[in-house]
XYZ file of C-alpha atoms in Angstrom:
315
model
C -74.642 28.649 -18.279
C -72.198 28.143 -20.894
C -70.822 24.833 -21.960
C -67.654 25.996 -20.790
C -69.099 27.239 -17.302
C -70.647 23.911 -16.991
C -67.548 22.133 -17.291
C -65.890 24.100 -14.863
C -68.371 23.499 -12.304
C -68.310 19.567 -13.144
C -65.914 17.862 -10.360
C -62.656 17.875 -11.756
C -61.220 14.277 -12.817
C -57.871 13.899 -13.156
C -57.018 11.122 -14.797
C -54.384 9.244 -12.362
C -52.254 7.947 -14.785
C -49.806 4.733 -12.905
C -46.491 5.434 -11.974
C -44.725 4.130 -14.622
C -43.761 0.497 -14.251
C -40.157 -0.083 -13.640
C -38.807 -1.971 -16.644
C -38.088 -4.692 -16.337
C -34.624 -5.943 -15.862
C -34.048 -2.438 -15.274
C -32.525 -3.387 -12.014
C -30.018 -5.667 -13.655
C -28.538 -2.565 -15.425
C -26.164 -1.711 -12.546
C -24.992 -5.392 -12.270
C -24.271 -5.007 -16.284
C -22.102 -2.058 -15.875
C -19.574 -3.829 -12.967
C -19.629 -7.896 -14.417
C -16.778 -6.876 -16.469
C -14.564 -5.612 -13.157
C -16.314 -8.736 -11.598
C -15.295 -11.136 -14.161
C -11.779 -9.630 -13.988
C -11.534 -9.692 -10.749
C -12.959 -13.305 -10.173
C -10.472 -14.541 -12.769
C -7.349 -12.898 -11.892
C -7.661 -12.807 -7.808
C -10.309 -15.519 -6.564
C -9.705 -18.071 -8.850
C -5.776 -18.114 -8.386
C -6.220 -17.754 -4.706
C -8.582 -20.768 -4.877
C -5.833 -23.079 -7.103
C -2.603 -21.574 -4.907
C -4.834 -23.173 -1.714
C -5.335 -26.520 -3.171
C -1.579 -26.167 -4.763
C -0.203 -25.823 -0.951
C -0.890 -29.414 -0.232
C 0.436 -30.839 -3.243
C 4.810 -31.216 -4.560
C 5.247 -29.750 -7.577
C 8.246 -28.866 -9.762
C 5.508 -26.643 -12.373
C 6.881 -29.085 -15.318
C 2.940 -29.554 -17.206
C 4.363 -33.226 -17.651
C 5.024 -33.469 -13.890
C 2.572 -35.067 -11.725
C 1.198 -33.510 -9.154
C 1.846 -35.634 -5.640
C -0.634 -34.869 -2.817
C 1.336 -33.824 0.322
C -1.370 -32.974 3.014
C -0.030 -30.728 5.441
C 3.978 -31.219 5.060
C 4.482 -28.062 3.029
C 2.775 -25.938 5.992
C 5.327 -27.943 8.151
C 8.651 -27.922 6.365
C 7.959 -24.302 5.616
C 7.664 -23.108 9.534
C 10.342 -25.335 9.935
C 12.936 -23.281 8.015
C 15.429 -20.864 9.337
C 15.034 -18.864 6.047
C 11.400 -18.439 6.637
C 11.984 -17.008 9.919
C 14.415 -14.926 8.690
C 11.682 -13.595 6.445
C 9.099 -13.143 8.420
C 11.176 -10.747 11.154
C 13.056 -8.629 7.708
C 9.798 -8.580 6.492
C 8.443 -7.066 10.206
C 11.818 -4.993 9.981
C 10.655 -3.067 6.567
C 7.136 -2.407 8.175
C 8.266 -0.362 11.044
C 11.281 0.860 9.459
C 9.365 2.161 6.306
C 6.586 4.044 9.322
C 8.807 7.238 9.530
C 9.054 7.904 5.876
C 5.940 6.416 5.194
C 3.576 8.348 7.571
C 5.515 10.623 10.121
C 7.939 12.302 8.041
C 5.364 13.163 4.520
C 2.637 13.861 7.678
C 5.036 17.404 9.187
C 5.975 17.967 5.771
C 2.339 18.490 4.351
C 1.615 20.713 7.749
C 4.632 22.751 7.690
C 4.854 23.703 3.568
C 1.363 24.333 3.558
C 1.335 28.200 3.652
C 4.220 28.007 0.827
C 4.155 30.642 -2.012
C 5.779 30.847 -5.463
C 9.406 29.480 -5.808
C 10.115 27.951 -2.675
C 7.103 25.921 -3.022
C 7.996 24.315 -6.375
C 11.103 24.086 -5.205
C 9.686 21.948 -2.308
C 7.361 20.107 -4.461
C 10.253 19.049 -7.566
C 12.387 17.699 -4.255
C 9.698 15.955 -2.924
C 7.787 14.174 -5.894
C 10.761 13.383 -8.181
C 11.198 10.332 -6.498
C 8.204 9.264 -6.812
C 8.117 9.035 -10.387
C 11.485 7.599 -10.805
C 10.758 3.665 -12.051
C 11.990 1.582 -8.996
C 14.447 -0.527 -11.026
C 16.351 2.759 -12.210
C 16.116 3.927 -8.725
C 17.626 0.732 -7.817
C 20.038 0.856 -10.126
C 21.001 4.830 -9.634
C 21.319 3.749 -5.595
C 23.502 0.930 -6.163
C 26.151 3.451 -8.285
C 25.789 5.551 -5.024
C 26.513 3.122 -2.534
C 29.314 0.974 -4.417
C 32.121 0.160 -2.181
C 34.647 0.639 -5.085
C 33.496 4.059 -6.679
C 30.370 5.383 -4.991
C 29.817 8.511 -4.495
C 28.613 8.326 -1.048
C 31.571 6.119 -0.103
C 33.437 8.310 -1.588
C 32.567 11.121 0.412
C 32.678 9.343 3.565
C 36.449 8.511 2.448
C 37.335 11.957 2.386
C 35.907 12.893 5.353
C 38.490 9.865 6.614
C 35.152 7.894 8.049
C 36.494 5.007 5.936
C 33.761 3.055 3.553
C 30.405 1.319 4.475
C 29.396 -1.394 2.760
C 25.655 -0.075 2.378
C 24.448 -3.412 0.415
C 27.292 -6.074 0.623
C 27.409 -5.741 4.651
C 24.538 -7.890 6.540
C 24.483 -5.228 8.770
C 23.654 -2.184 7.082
C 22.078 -4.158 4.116
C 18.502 -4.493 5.436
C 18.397 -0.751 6.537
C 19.953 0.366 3.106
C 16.789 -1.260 1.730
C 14.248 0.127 4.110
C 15.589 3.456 3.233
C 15.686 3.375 -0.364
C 11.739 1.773 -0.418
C 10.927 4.807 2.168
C 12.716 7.488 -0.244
C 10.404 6.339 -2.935
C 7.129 6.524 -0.932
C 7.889 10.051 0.639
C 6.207 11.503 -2.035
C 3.481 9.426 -2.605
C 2.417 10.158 1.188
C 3.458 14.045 1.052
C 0.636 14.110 -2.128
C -2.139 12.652 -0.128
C -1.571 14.166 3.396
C -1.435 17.481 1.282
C -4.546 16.787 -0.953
C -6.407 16.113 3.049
C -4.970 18.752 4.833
C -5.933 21.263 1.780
C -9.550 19.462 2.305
C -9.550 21.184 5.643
C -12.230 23.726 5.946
C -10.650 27.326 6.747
C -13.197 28.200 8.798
C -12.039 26.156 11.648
C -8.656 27.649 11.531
C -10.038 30.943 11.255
C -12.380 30.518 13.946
C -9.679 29.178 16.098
C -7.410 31.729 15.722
C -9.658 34.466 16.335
C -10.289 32.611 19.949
C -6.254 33.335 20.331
C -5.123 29.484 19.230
C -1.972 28.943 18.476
C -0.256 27.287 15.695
C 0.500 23.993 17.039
C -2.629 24.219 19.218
C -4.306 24.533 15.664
C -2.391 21.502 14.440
C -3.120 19.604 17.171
C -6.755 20.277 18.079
C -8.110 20.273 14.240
C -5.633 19.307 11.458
C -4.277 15.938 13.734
C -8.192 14.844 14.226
C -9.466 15.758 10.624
C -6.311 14.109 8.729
C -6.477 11.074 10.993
C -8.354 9.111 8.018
C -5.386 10.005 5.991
C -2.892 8.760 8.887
C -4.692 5.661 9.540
C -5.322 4.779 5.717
C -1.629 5.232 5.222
C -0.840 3.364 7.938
C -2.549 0.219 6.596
C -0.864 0.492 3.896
C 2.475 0.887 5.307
C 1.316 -2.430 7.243
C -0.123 -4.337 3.986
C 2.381 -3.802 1.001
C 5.234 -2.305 2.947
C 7.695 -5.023 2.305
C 5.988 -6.002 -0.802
C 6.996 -2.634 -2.297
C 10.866 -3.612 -1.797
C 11.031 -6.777 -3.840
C 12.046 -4.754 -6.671
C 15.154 -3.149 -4.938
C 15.928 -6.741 -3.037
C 15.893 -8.449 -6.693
C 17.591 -5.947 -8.174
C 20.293 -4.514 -5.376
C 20.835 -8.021 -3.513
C 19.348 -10.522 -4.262
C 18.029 -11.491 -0.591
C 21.933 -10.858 0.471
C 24.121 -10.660 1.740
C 23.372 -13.779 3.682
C 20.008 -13.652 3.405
C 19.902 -10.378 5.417
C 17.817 -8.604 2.967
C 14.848 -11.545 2.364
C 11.306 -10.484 3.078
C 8.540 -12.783 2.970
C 7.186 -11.577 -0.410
C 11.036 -12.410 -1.911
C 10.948 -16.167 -0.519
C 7.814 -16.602 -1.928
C 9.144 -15.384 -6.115
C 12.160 -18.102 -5.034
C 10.242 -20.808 -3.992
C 7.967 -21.079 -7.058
C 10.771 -19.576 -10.016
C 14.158 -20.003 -8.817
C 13.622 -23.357 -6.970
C 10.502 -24.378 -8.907
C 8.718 -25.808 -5.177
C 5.553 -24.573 -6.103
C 3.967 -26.199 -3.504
C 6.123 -24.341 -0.834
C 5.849 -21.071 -2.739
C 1.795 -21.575 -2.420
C 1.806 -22.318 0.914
C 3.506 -19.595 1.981
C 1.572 -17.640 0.128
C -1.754 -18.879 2.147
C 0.581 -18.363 5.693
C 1.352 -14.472 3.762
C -2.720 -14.275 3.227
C -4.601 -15.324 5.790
C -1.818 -13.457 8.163
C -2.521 -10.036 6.310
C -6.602 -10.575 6.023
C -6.462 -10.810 9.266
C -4.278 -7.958 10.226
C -5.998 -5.999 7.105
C -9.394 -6.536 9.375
C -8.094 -4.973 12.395
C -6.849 -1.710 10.715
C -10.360 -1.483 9.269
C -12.051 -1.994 12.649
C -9.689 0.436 14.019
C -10.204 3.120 11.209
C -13.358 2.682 11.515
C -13.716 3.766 15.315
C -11.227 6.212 15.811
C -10.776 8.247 12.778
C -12.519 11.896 12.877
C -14.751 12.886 9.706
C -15.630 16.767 9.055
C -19.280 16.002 8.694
């Protein structure tokens, strides 16, 4: 037997070498890669949130020399107290709903419906929708406000000629809030349109295809697949409709009205940039802040319970 043949026939040993030990600190590594985001976000969101509660039950006039005066619980009451609040609080209820339709309903049939488009007519769709979403709110603001003049706008205008007389789109507390709501839902029409089209192209094809070789029709396809499988998308939007609906009009209220005419126009979101800059009440202006957050976390909850039961995921 050969030295070689005697080694074969010697039990193999394979030298078991140990796993090799996890470094360590290697599971701080993760941790190192967010503490900047964390850091950033403690700073800039927890920490403010933390001095804007204890601000609420203090008077201030934000002078550094000014002292401070502890208040308990007045702000909180003087606040519910005022008309203007409630004022607020319904225009800022007003903008939710009103924004829904172009927010979610309308950018929703429009993604369905232009989804089959070809070649010219859908750029042409896409130029119409998306321009004005890239338009910076103030100029949009201040494009909408040479429309709806009551001297020399052009939509005025119009309505002259067709002898309809002239609408006084911002200075009249009656059409003011709506003008609003629909300038804030112009802008976010294509912001939605992008996303519900991004999710319905997500849609596999071989659910459509399936369904329409069982003799489904289009809206039966629309309703029995694409409805379920973008509801996600609908609910997402939704919440965000719900969340920073009226929070996305304080531009065009600041720069169109000013909360006018008669405070017609004020959301919530507007009262609070006048209580702590224009009136300097920064104790009012942080406790309506805490009323604005705690009634949003909690509302901000209940979407998430609800998109978490009902929407439909393709998996």
């Amino acid at each position: 037997m050969t030295d070689i043949q005697a080694d074969l026939t010697q039990p193999m040993s394979i030298a078991i070498r140990p796993a090799p030990s996890r470094q360590r600190g290697a599971g701080i590594a993760p941790w190192l890669y967010l503490a900047p985001a964390l850091i950033l976000l403690f700073m800039w969101t927890y920490v403010p949130l933390v001095e804007a509660f204890k601000l609420s039950f203090y008077q201030w006039n934000m002078l550094p020399t000014a002292p401070q005066r502890f208040v308990g619980l007045d702000n909180y009451r003087r606040i519910f107290a005022l008309s203007e609040m409630r004022t607020a609080l319904w225009n800022t209820l007003f903008y939710i709903i009103g924004l829904f339709p172009m927010s979610v309903i309308i950018p929703l049939f429009v993604a369905i419906l232009t989804q089959d488009l070809q070649g010219r007519l859908r750029m042409l769709y896409r130029t119409l929708i998306f321009v004005p979403m890239i338009v910076p709110p103030v100029v949009a603001a201040i494009l909408w406000r040479w429309l709806l003049s009551d001297d020399h706008g052009l939509v005025n205008n119009l309505l002259a000629l067709a002898g309809l007389g002239t609408v006084g789109f911002l200075t009249d507390p009656h059409c003011a809030l709506a003008t609003l709501t629909w300038i804030t839902g112009w802008k976010l029409i294509g912001f939605s349109t992008l996303l519900f089209s991004a999710a319905n192209a997500g849609i596999d094809r071989s659910y459509v295809e399936a369904a329409r070789i069982d003799g489904a029709s289009r809206w039966q396809i629309v309703r029995d697949i694409r409805l379920p499988l973008l509801s996600p998308t609908i609910m997402l939007l939704s919440m965000m409709t719900i969340l920073f609906g009226a929070q996305w009009s304080f531009a065009y209220i600041s720069v169109l009205t000013n909360g006018g005419p008669l405070k017609s126009t004020t959301n919530i979101f507007y009262v609070l940039w006048e209580y702590g800059f224009e009136t300097l009440s920064a104790g009012w202006s942080a406790a309506a802040g805490m009323i604005t957050f705690a009634s949003f976390a909690v509302i901000a909850f209940c979407c998430l319970r609800l998109m978490k039961r009902y929407a439909v995921y393709d998996n």
